[in-house]
Structures are given as C-alpha cells and as structure tokens.
Amino acid sequence: MNGSVHPAMLIRDGDRVRAATAREEEMGERRAAERASSSEPEYARDRLAQRAANYEVDEEHDIQTQDYEDHTFSGIMFTLEVLDRAVEQVVLRGVAVRGELGPMTVWAAKGRWHDFEGLREDRRAWTLLHAAGAAPSYRRPKMLELCTPLALEPGEVVSIYVHSGLHSDTGIVYDNQHRTSGCEDGYLRVGAACAHLSPTPFSGYHPWGAWRDRRAFVGRLSYGVKHLLWQPEKRVHAAFPTPFRRMVTTLLVLHRRNDNYVADLPEDILYYILHMCGTTWAGDAEPEPAPGSVAAGARGAAATGG
C-alpha cells in the first residue's frame, strides 16, 4: 500500500483510544465519588487526625546556667517555666548539680515556691523524682536522672528542689542572684531560687536560718520535647511561630496558582507535608502576643476534636 494506512486500522485505533479514555474517566469519577462520600480526604483521616507527635520525645535538649561558684550548702529550690510554644509537652528527664553531693533527692511541686506561703516546708505538696547516693563531683555537674520523667505543658510553672543529705555545708554549689541569673533556651525558663542550709529536706530549722533567698541554681537540666503537629485549624495554626505561619500562607497561595510545581500537589498531600514540618524549619521566633495561651487553646481543640 506504499506506506499508506488502511482506514479500517484507523477506526480500530480510534476505538481503542476512546475505550481507554472512557475507562480512565470512569475510574476518575469513581475515585471522586469515594472522596466525596468520606468526611475527610484519606490523608486527612489517616494523618492529619494526629494532633501531636506519636513518639514520646523527638528532640533531646540540655540547658545550662551560669556558674560563679559563689556558695555551697545543702539544697537549692528554683522555678521552672515552660514557654508557650508549639509543643505538646516538655519532658524533664534529669537535673545535674555539682558539689560533694552524697545522699541526693530531687523533688517537684506545682507553682512557684515563693507564691505560696509555707510551700518550701510542706513536704506533702512535693513529689519525689529521684533518691540515690552520688559520688562527689566538684568540677562538672553530675546528672541525677529522674525515676519518673516530669511531663510539663506549655505555660506550666513548677518548682524544683534538689537536696543533699550530707551533714556539711559542701553538698551543692549554687550562686547569688546576679543580674544575669536565670536563663532560658526557647523551651524552658529557669527562674528565682532559694538555698537550703539544713541537711534534712524541707526542714525550717538551722542555727543560721534555714533558707536564703535571692540565690540562683547552678547546673544543667536534661529534657525532651514532644512537638505539636500543624493542622489546618485556626487555633493550632496560631500556636506556631510567625515564620512558620508565613511559610504555610506562601505554600497555600502557590497551591492556588497554575505556574509552579506546588500547584501540582493534591491538597491533602500539601497539608500532610506541612503537618510533618518541624516547628523551626522556617526560622525560629516567638509567637505573636495573644490573649491567653494559644498553644493551650490548640491542645484544648485537639482534646475536644474542635
């Protein structure tokens, strides 16, 4: 036929193309009907329903205070505040101090020790987190691992009390309160402290007076962070730092244009990518001021399904 194509072959090829196209259209309509019949997209159901990281702790941190080597005695009590960030929990795992040490205990109580009269001598208000002997460590803080890690929520404030049972004044190193006393690292803030001179925990008696105010904790805290995961919900979104919220807005705007690769992604896939992004991947910054705790509001919404 000198290279020509018989009309019957063209008809058969056209029939096959039309049949394949019809099958694809039917499958597309079926998938659309399945998605429409469910309350949320598949990724939203299976992935975005997860409001917080399902691993217990996904980042480990240390925070270390300054050390002027001002004093030693039996104990140090200080406040610890979890900053209002896009986290579900901060989990305190250990407290490190230096000195002659000896029989060591670590305790925790809700609130600031100086806000409640008598709290620092009310043993019933405190929970024992560590009790063990420790060899002297004069130069480097020795980590006292908590038998029960202390899980704290954003905005929560507790008091931590570290005590040595040695009958001497060399048990634990601490400082005077300096202008630069206290520290924070973006997740935790170490605050006001008082020193304890008695070898008996919570005792109000010592010949020189049992307590010394305007002191500062010297040592390290070891803790983990369980992050809040991004959701396309106003209260959860508001809990994230400003750079992260700007990144979300930029990607959503790009998704609605037709001149970029982001627009090719299904919406639930884009949401899932944002869902798994780290809080600081777009840059670290304090959340904008807002009435109350936005992170606490996000956790409340997660708990109620709102």
mmCIF file of N, CA, C and O in Angstrom, residues 129-209:
data_model
loop_
_atom_site.group_PDB
_atom_site.id
_atom_site.type_symbol
_atom_site.label_atom_id
_atom_site.label_comp_id
_atom_site.label_asym_id
_atom_site.label_seq_id
_atom_site.Cartn_x
_atom_site.Cartn_y
_atom_site.Cartn_z
ATOM 1 N N LEU A 129 11.175 12.695 92.860
ATOM 2 C CA LEU A 129 11.502 12.266 91.499
ATOM 3 C C LEU A 129 12.823 11.508 91.413
ATOM 4 O O LEU A 129 13.067 10.817 90.420
ATOM 5 N N HIS A 130 13.667 11.645 92.436
ATOM 6 C CA HIS A 130 14.969 10.980 92.431
ATOM 7 C C HIS A 130 15.438 10.828 93.869
ATOM 8 O O HIS A 130 15.313 11.767 94.675
ATOM 9 N N ALA A 131 15.988 9.645 94.198
ATOM 10 C CA ALA A 131 16.569 9.413 95.524
ATOM 11 C C ALA A 131 17.673 8.380 95.373
ATOM 12 O O ALA A 131 17.400 7.201 95.123
ATOM 13 N N ALA A 132 18.924 8.815 95.506
ATOM 14 C CA ALA A 132 20.059 7.909 95.357
ATOM 15 C C ALA A 132 21.325 8.607 95.836
ATOM 16 O O ALA A 132 21.392 9.847 95.872
ATOM 17 N N GLY A 133 22.315 7.812 96.189
ATOM 18 C CA GLY A 133 23.600 8.374 96.559
ATOM 19 C C GLY A 133 24.385 8.768 95.317
ATOM 20 O O GLY A 133 24.230 8.171 94.249
ATOM 21 N N ALA A 134 25.219 9.802 95.449
ATOM 22 C CA ALA A 134 26.031 10.272 94.332
ATOM 23 C C ALA A 134 27.436 10.582 94.818
ATOM 24 O O ALA A 134 27.611 11.218 95.874
ATOM 25 N N ALA A 135 28.428 10.138 94.058
ATOM 26 C CA ALA A 135 29.818 10.428 94.398
ATOM 27 C C ALA A 135 30.094 11.911 94.184
ATOM 28 O O ALA A 135 29.433 12.569 93.379
ATOM 29 N N PRO A 136 31.069 12.451 94.910
ATOM 30 C CA PRO A 136 31.411 13.870 94.734
ATOM 31 C C PRO A 136 31.760 14.196 93.285
ATOM 32 O O PRO A 136 32.376 13.398 92.581
ATOM 33 N N SER A 137 31.341 15.369 92.861
ATOM 34 C CA SER A 137 31.685 15.867 91.526
ATOM 35 C C SER A 137 31.871 17.372 91.662
ATOM 36 O O SER A 137 30.918 18.140 91.613
ATOM 37 N N TYR A 138 33.124 17.775 91.881
ATOM 38 C CA TYR A 138 33.392 19.165 92.236
ATOM 39 C C TYR A 138 33.478 20.098 91.028
ATOM 40 O O TYR A 138 33.195 21.285 91.153
ATOM 41 N N ARG A 139 33.847 19.563 89.876
ATOM 42 C CA ARG A 139 34.061 20.429 88.723
ATOM 43 C C ARG A 139 32.910 20.375 87.713
ATOM 44 O O ARG A 139 32.505 21.409 87.196
ATOM 45 N N ARG A 140 32.417 19.193 87.429
ATOM 46 C CA ARG A 140 31.364 19.055 86.434
ATOM 47 C C ARG A 140 30.042 18.659 87.087
ATOM 48 O O ARG A 140 30.025 17.792 87.958
ATOM 49 N N PRO A 141 28.944 19.266 86.651
ATOM 50 C CA PRO A 141 27.639 18.876 87.197
ATOM 51 C C PRO A 141 27.358 17.401 86.910
ATOM 52 O O PRO A 141 27.580 16.915 85.803
ATOM 53 N N LYS A 142 26.876 16.710 87.934
ATOM 54 C CA LYS A 142 26.553 15.293 87.809
ATOM 55 C C LYS A 142 25.060 15.140 87.579
ATOM 56 O O LYS A 142 24.246 15.694 88.332
ATOM 57 N N MET A 143 24.673 14.382 86.550
ATOM 58 C CA MET A 143 23.269 14.233 86.195
ATOM 59 C C MET A 143 22.558 13.284 87.160
ATOM 60 O O MET A 143 23.003 12.147 87.377
ATOM 61 N N LEU A 144 21.480 13.759 87.735
ATOM 62 C CA LEU A 144 20.603 12.954 88.586
ATOM 63 C C LEU A 144 19.374 12.624 87.748
ATOM 64 O O LEU A 144 18.505 13.468 87.547
ATOM 65 N N GLU A 145 19.311 11.414 87.244
ATOM 66 C CA GLU A 145 18.220 11.028 86.361
ATOM 67 C C GLU A 145 16.946 10.794 87.169
ATOM 68 O O GLU A 145 16.969 10.137 88.217
ATOM 69 N N LEU A 146 15.845 11.327 86.662
ATOM 70 C CA LEU A 146 14.573 11.216 87.377
ATOM 71 C C LEU A 146 13.996 9.823 87.187
ATOM 72 O O LEU A 146 13.926 9.314 86.062
ATOM 73 N N CYS A 147 13.546 9.199 88.277
ATOM 74 C CA CYS A 147 12.935 7.878 88.158
ATOM 75 C C CYS A 147 11.600 7.971 87.433
ATOM 76 O O CYS A 147 11.178 7.029 86.767
ATOM 77 N N THR A 148 10.930 9.119 87.561
ATOM 78 C CA THR A 148 9.694 9.384 86.834
ATOM 79 C C THR A 148 9.869 10.696 86.081
ATOM 80 O O THR A 148 9.859 11.762 86.698
ATOM 81 N N PRO A 149 10.069 10.657 84.756
ATOM 82 C CA PRO A 149 10.207 11.916 83.997
ATOM 83 C C PRO A 149 9.007 12.817 84.230
ATOM 84 O O PRO A 149 7.865 12.358 84.351
ATOM 85 N N LEU A 150 9.262 14.114 84.304
ATOM 86 C CA LEU A 150 8.233 15.099 84.622
ATOM 87 C C LEU A 150 7.727 15.725 83.331
ATOM 88 O O LEU A 150 8.446 16.467 82.671
ATOM 89 N N ALA A 151 6.477 15.424 82.943
ATOM 90 C CA ALA A 151 5.872 15.952 81.719
ATOM 91 C C ALA A 151 5.171 17.269 82.027
ATOM 92 O O ALA A 151 4.311 17.333 82.907
ATOM 93 N N LEU A 152 5.537 18.322 81.301
ATOM 94 C CA LEU A 152 5.014 19.662 81.532
ATOM 95 C C LEU A 152 4.416 20.219 80.245
ATOM 96 O O LEU A 152 4.939 19.972 79.151
ATOM 97 N N GLU A 153 3.343 20.990 80.363
ATOM 98 C CA GLU A 153 2.687 21.588 79.212
ATOM 99 C C GLU A 153 3.119 23.045 79.043
ATOM 100 O O GLU A 153 3.567 23.674 80.006
ATOM 101 N N PRO A 154 3.001 23.588 77.835
ATOM 102 C CA PRO A 154 3.357 24.996 77.622
ATOM 103 C C PRO A 154 2.615 25.914 78.585
ATOM 104 O O PRO A 154 1.413 25.758 78.819
ATOM 105 N N GLY A 155 3.354 26.854 79.169
ATOM 106 C CA GLY A 155 2.781 27.781 80.130
ATOM 107 C C GLY A 155 2.796 27.282 81.556
ATOM 108 O O GLY A 155 2.559 28.056 82.486
ATOM 109 N N GLU A 156 3.100 26.014 81.765
ATOM 110 C CA GLU A 156 3.087 25.460 83.126
ATOM 111 C C GLU A 156 4.340 25.884 83.889
ATOM 112 O O GLU A 156 5.430 25.980 83.337
ATOM 113 N N VAL A 157 4.173 26.125 85.197
ATOM 114 C CA VAL A 157 5.272 26.520 86.083
ATOM 115 C C VAL A 157 5.346 25.543 87.238
ATOM 116 O O VAL A 157 4.321 25.236 87.867
ATOM 117 N N VAL A 158 6.541 25.054 87.536
ATOM 118 C CA VAL A 158 6.745 24.172 88.676
ATOM 119 C C VAL A 158 7.953 24.661 89.463
ATOM 120 O O VAL A 158 8.745 25.482 88.982
ATOM 121 N N SER A 159 8.082 24.145 90.665
ATOM 122 C CA SER A 159 9.276 24.387 91.474
ATOM 123 C C SER A 159 10.050 23.077 91.580
ATOM 124 O O SER A 159 9.459 22.014 91.783
ATOM 125 N N ILE A 160 11.368 23.163 91.431
ATOM 126 C CA ILE A 160 12.260 22.007 91.533
ATOM 127 C C ILE A 160 13.154 22.206 92.755
ATOM 128 O O ILE A 160 13.696 23.302 92.966
ATOM 129 N N TYR A 161 13.292 21.151 93.530
ATOM 130 C CA TYR A 161 14.073 21.217 94.770
ATOM 131 C C TYR A 161 15.094 20.082 94.741
ATOM 132 O O TYR A 161 14.728 18.907 94.667
ATOM 133 N N VAL A 162 16.393 20.454 94.774
ATOM 134 C CA VAL A 162 17.480 19.479 94.775
ATOM 135 C C VAL A 162 18.163 19.554 96.140
ATOM 136 O O VAL A 162 18.560 20.644 96.571
ATOM 137 N N HIS A 163 18.315 18.399 96.805
ATOM 138 C CA HIS A 163 18.803 18.408 98.182
ATOM 139 C C HIS A 163 19.863 17.338 98.411
ATOM 140 O O HIS A 163 19.777 16.234 97.876
ATOM 141 N N SER A 164 20.887 17.711 99.196
ATOM 142 C CA SER A 164 21.916 16.780 99.646
ATOM 143 C C SER A 164 21.742 16.534 101.144
ATOM 144 O O SER A 164 21.603 17.485 101.923
ATOM 145 N N GLY A 165 21.780 15.263 101.532
ATOM 146 C CA GLY A 165 21.623 14.910 102.945
ATOM 147 C C GLY A 165 22.911 14.917 103.734
ATOM 148 O O GLY A 165 22.909 14.503 104.905
ATOM 149 N N LEU A 166 24.000 15.392 103.152
ATOM 150 C CA LEU A 166 25.268 15.452 103.887
ATOM 151 C C LEU A 166 25.167 16.432 105.060
ATOM 152 O O LEU A 166 24.567 17.501 104.938
ATOM 153 N N HIS A 167 25.781 16.079 106.175
ATOM 154 C CA HIS A 167 25.821 16.985 107.336
ATOM 155 C C HIS A 167 27.062 17.865 107.222
ATOM 156 O O HIS A 167 28.000 17.807 108.026
ATOM 157 N N SER A 168 27.068 18.671 106.172
ATOM 158 C CA SER A 168 28.159 19.613 105.944
ATOM 159 C C SER A 168 27.600 20.726 105.079
ATOM 160 O O SER A 168 26.445 20.694 104.656
ATOM 161 N N ASP A 169 28.432 21.736 104.828
ATOM 162 C CA ASP A 169 27.971 22.861 104.003
ATOM 163 C C ASP A 169 28.559 22.818 102.603
ATOM 164 O O ASP A 169 28.661 23.829 101.921
ATOM 165 N N THR A 170 28.914 21.608 102.129
ATOM 166 C CA THR A 170 29.569 21.482 100.823
ATOM 167 C C THR A 170 28.775 20.612 99.847
ATOM 168 O O THR A 170 29.310 20.187 98.825
ATOM 169 N N GLY A 171 27.513 20.360 100.148
ATOM 170 C CA GLY A 171 26.737 19.409 99.361
ATOM 171 C C GLY A 171 26.498 19.843 97.928
ATOM 172 O O GLY A 171 26.776 19.095 96.982
ATOM 173 N N ILE A 172 25.977 21.082 97.721
ATOM 174 C CA ILE A 172 25.573 21.531 96.392
ATOM 175 C C ILE A 172 26.077 22.953 96.154
ATOM 176 O O ILE A 172 25.936 23.823 97.017
ATOM 177 N N VAL A 173 26.628 23.177 94.986
ATOM 178 C CA VAL A 173 27.076 24.516 94.588
ATOM 179 C C VAL A 173 25.884 25.316 94.065
ATOM 180 O O VAL A 173 25.060 24.805 93.311
ATOM 181 N N TYR A 174 25.790 26.577 94.478
ATOM 182 C CA TYR A 174 24.781 27.494 93.943
ATOM 183 C C TYR A 174 25.359 28.898 93.950
ATOM 184 O O TYR A 174 26.454 29.141 94.465
ATOM 185 N N ASP A 175 24.626 29.846 93.384
ATOM 186 C CA ASP A 175 25.129 31.215 93.240
ATOM 187 C C ASP A 175 24.232 32.216 93.947
ATOM 188 O O ASP A 175 23.067 31.926 94.259
ATOM 189 N N ASN A 176 24.801 33.407 94.149
ATOM 190 C CA ASN A 176 23.960 34.551 94.473
ATOM 191 C C ASN A 176 23.121 34.910 93.243
ATOM 192 O O ASN A 176 23.467 34.566 92.105
ATOM 193 N N GLN A 177 22.042 35.606 93.467
ATOM 194 C CA GLN A 177 21.240 36.087 92.338
ATOM 195 C C GLN A 177 21.942 37.283 91.724
ATOM 196 O O GLN A 177 22.076 38.331 92.334
ATOM 197 N N HIS A 178 22.408 37.119 90.490
ATOM 198 C CA HIS A 178 23.049 38.192 89.751
ATOM 199 C C HIS A 178 22.061 38.786 88.762
ATOM 200 O O HIS A 178 20.982 38.238 88.518
ATOM 201 N N ARG A 179 22.437 39.878 88.161
ATOM 202 C CA ARG A 179 21.575 40.497 87.159
ATOM 203 C C ARG A 179 21.352 39.552 85.987
ATOM 204 O O ARG A 179 20.319 39.579 85.336
ATOM 205 N N THR A 180 22.340 38.693 85.740
ATOM 206 C CA THR A 180 22.233 37.745 84.633
ATOM 207 C C THR A 180 21.777 36.365 85.099
ATOM 208 O O THR A 180 21.831 35.405 84.337
ATOM 209 N N SER A 181 21.338 36.240 86.367
ATOM 210 C CA SER A 181 20.897 34.948 86.871
ATOM 211 C C SER A 181 19.652 34.483 86.130
ATOM 212 O O SER A 181 18.859 35.273 85.632
ATOM 213 N N GLY A 182 19.484 33.172 86.126
ATOM 214 C CA GLY A 182 18.367 32.611 85.385
ATOM 215 C C GLY A 182 18.717 32.517 83.915
ATOM 216 O O GLY A 182 19.608 33.223 83.426
ATOM 217 N N CYS A 183 18.050 31.641 83.212
ATOM 218 C CA CYS A 183 18.316 31.501 81.788
ATOM 219 C C CYS A 183 17.117 30.851 81.119
ATOM 220 O O CYS A 183 16.248 30.284 81.777
ATOM 221 N N GLU A 184 17.073 30.954 79.803
ATOM 222 C CA GLU A 184 16.046 30.287 79.017
ATOM 223 C C GLU A 184 16.631 29.930 77.664
ATOM 224 O O GLU A 184 17.600 30.532 77.212
ATOM 225 N N ASP A 185 16.008 28.936 77.025
ATOM 226 C CA ASP A 185 16.549 28.469 75.743
ATOM 227 C C ASP A 185 15.486 28.343 74.663
ATOM 228 O O ASP A 185 15.732 27.709 73.636
ATOM 229 N N GLY A 186 14.348 28.942 74.847
ATOM 230 C CA GLY A 186 13.286 28.838 73.862
ATOM 231 C C GLY A 186 12.195 27.872 74.267
ATOM 232 O O GLY A 186 11.064 27.972 73.799
ATOM 233 N N TYR A 187 12.505 26.915 75.146
ATOM 234 C CA TYR A 187 11.502 25.980 75.648
ATOM 235 C C TYR A 187 11.297 26.113 77.158
ATOM 236 O O TYR A 187 10.174 26.037 77.643
ATOM 237 N N LEU A 188 12.398 26.299 77.902
ATOM 238 C CA LEU A 188 12.330 26.370 79.362
ATOM 239 C C LEU A 188 12.946 27.664 79.859
ATOM 240 O O LEU A 188 13.881 28.195 79.263
ATOM 241 N N ARG A 189 12.420 28.135 80.997
ATOM 242 C CA ARG A 189 12.998 29.295 81.672
ATOM 243 C C ARG A 189 13.266 28.918 83.125
ATOM 244 O O ARG A 189 12.357 28.501 83.854
ATOM 245 N N VAL A 190 14.527 29.038 83.553
ATOM 246 C CA VAL A 190 14.915 28.804 84.942
ATOM 247 C C VAL A 190 14.817 30.130 85.676
ATOM 248 O O VAL A 190 15.422 31.119 85.257
ATOM 249 N N GLY A 191 14.064 30.147 86.782
ATOM 250 C CA GLY A 191 13.778 31.410 87.455
ATOM 251 C C GLY A 191 14.321 31.505 88.866
ATOM 252 O O GLY A 191 15.364 30.923 89.207
ATOM 253 N N ALA A 192 13.588 32.246 89.706
ATOM 254 C CA ALA A 192 14.029 32.597 91.063
ATOM 255 C C ALA A 192 14.346 31.353 91.888
ATOM 256 O O ALA A 192 13.679 30.320 91.777
ATOM 257 N N ALA A 193 15.374 31.479 92.736
ATOM 258 C CA ALA A 193 15.820 30.347 93.551
ATOM 259 C C ALA A 193 16.091 30.778 94.985
ATOM 260 O O ALA A 193 16.330 31.953 95.268
ATOM 261 N N CYS A 194 16.029 29.794 95.880
ATOM 262 C CA CYS A 194 16.456 29.997 97.270
ATOM 263 C C CYS A 194 17.300 28.795 97.680
ATOM 264 O O CYS A 194 17.138 27.701 97.146
ATOM 265 N N ALA A 195 18.224 29.021 98.596
ATOM 266 C CA ALA A 195 19.109 27.966 99.070
ATOM 267 C C ALA A 195 18.611 27.426 100.402
ATOM 268 O O ALA A 195 17.969 28.139 101.188
ATOM 269 N N HIS A 196 18.900 26.150 100.649
ATOM 270 C CA HIS A 196 18.502 25.493 101.895
ATOM 271 C C HIS A 196 19.749 25.059 102.644
ATOM 272 O O HIS A 196 20.642 24.430 102.066
ATOM 273 N N LEU A 197 19.805 25.403 103.931
ATOM 274 C CA LEU A 197 21.000 25.140 104.720
ATOM 275 C C LEU A 197 20.893 23.889 105.580
ATOM 276 O O LEU A 197 21.885 23.447 106.160
ATOM 277 N N SER A 198 19.724 23.298 105.684
ATOM 278 C CA SER A 198 19.533 22.146 106.566
ATOM 279 C C SER A 198 19.802 20.842 105.829
ATOM 280 O O SER A 198 19.406 20.682 104.670
ATOM 281 N N PRO A 199 20.437 19.845 106.492
ATOM 282 C CA PRO A 199 20.649 18.537 105.868
ATOM 283 C C PRO A 199 19.383 17.692 105.827
ATOM 284 O O PRO A 199 19.388 16.624 105.222
ATOM 285 N N THR A 200 18.310 18.181 106.461
ATOM 286 C CA THR A 200 17.023 17.485 106.440
ATOM 287 C C THR A 200 16.108 18.156 105.419
ATOM 288 O O THR A 200 15.851 19.357 105.528
ATOM 289 N N PRO A 201 15.614 17.420 104.420
ATOM 290 C CA PRO A 201 14.757 18.046 103.407
ATOM 291 C C PRO A 201 13.556 18.758 104.034
ATOM 292 O O PRO A 201 12.930 18.240 104.949
ATOM 293 N N PHE A 202 13.284 19.969 103.565
ATOM 294 C CA PHE A 202 12.128 20.786 103.933
ATOM 295 C C PHE A 202 12.164 21.308 105.376
ATOM 296 O O PHE A 202 11.223 21.955 105.817
ATOM 297 N N SER A 203 13.241 21.033 106.091
ATOM 298 C CA SER A 203 13.315 21.491 107.483
ATOM 299 C C SER A 203 13.394 23.017 107.550
ATOM 300 O O SER A 203 14.124 23.645 106.780
ATOM 301 N N GLY A 204 12.654 23.571 108.517
ATOM 302 C CA GLY A 204 12.690 25.010 108.717
ATOM 303 C C GLY A 204 13.676 25.436 109.779
ATOM 304 O O GLY A 204 13.730 26.624 110.135
ATOM 305 N N TYR A 205 14.483 24.482 110.278
ATOM 306 C CA TYR A 205 15.414 24.831 111.359
ATOM 307 C C TYR A 205 16.863 24.722 110.899
ATOM 308 O O TYR A 205 17.279 23.764 110.260
ATOM 309 N N HIS A 206 17.630 25.737 111.239
ATOM 310 C CA HIS A 206 19.086 25.734 111.140
ATOM 311 C C HIS A 206 19.571 26.877 112.017
ATOM 312 O O HIS A 206 18.949 27.932 112.065
ATOM 313 N N PRO A 207 20.675 26.658 112.762
ATOM 314 C CA PRO A 207 21.139 27.725 113.664
ATOM 315 C C PRO A 207 21.343 29.070 112.984
ATOM 316 O O PRO A 207 21.197 30.121 113.618
ATOM 317 N N TRP A 208 21.666 29.071 111.684
ATOM 318 C CA TRP A 208 21.888 30.337 110.968
ATOM 319 C C TRP A 208 20.666 30.765 110.149
ATOM 320 O O TRP A 208 20.728 31.729 109.404
ATOM 321 N N GLY A 209 19.561 30.044 110.329
ATOM 322 C CA GLY A 209 18.395 30.270 109.488
ATOM 323 C C GLY A 209 18.389 29.256 108.355
ATOM 324 O O GLY A 209 19.430 29.015 107.728
#
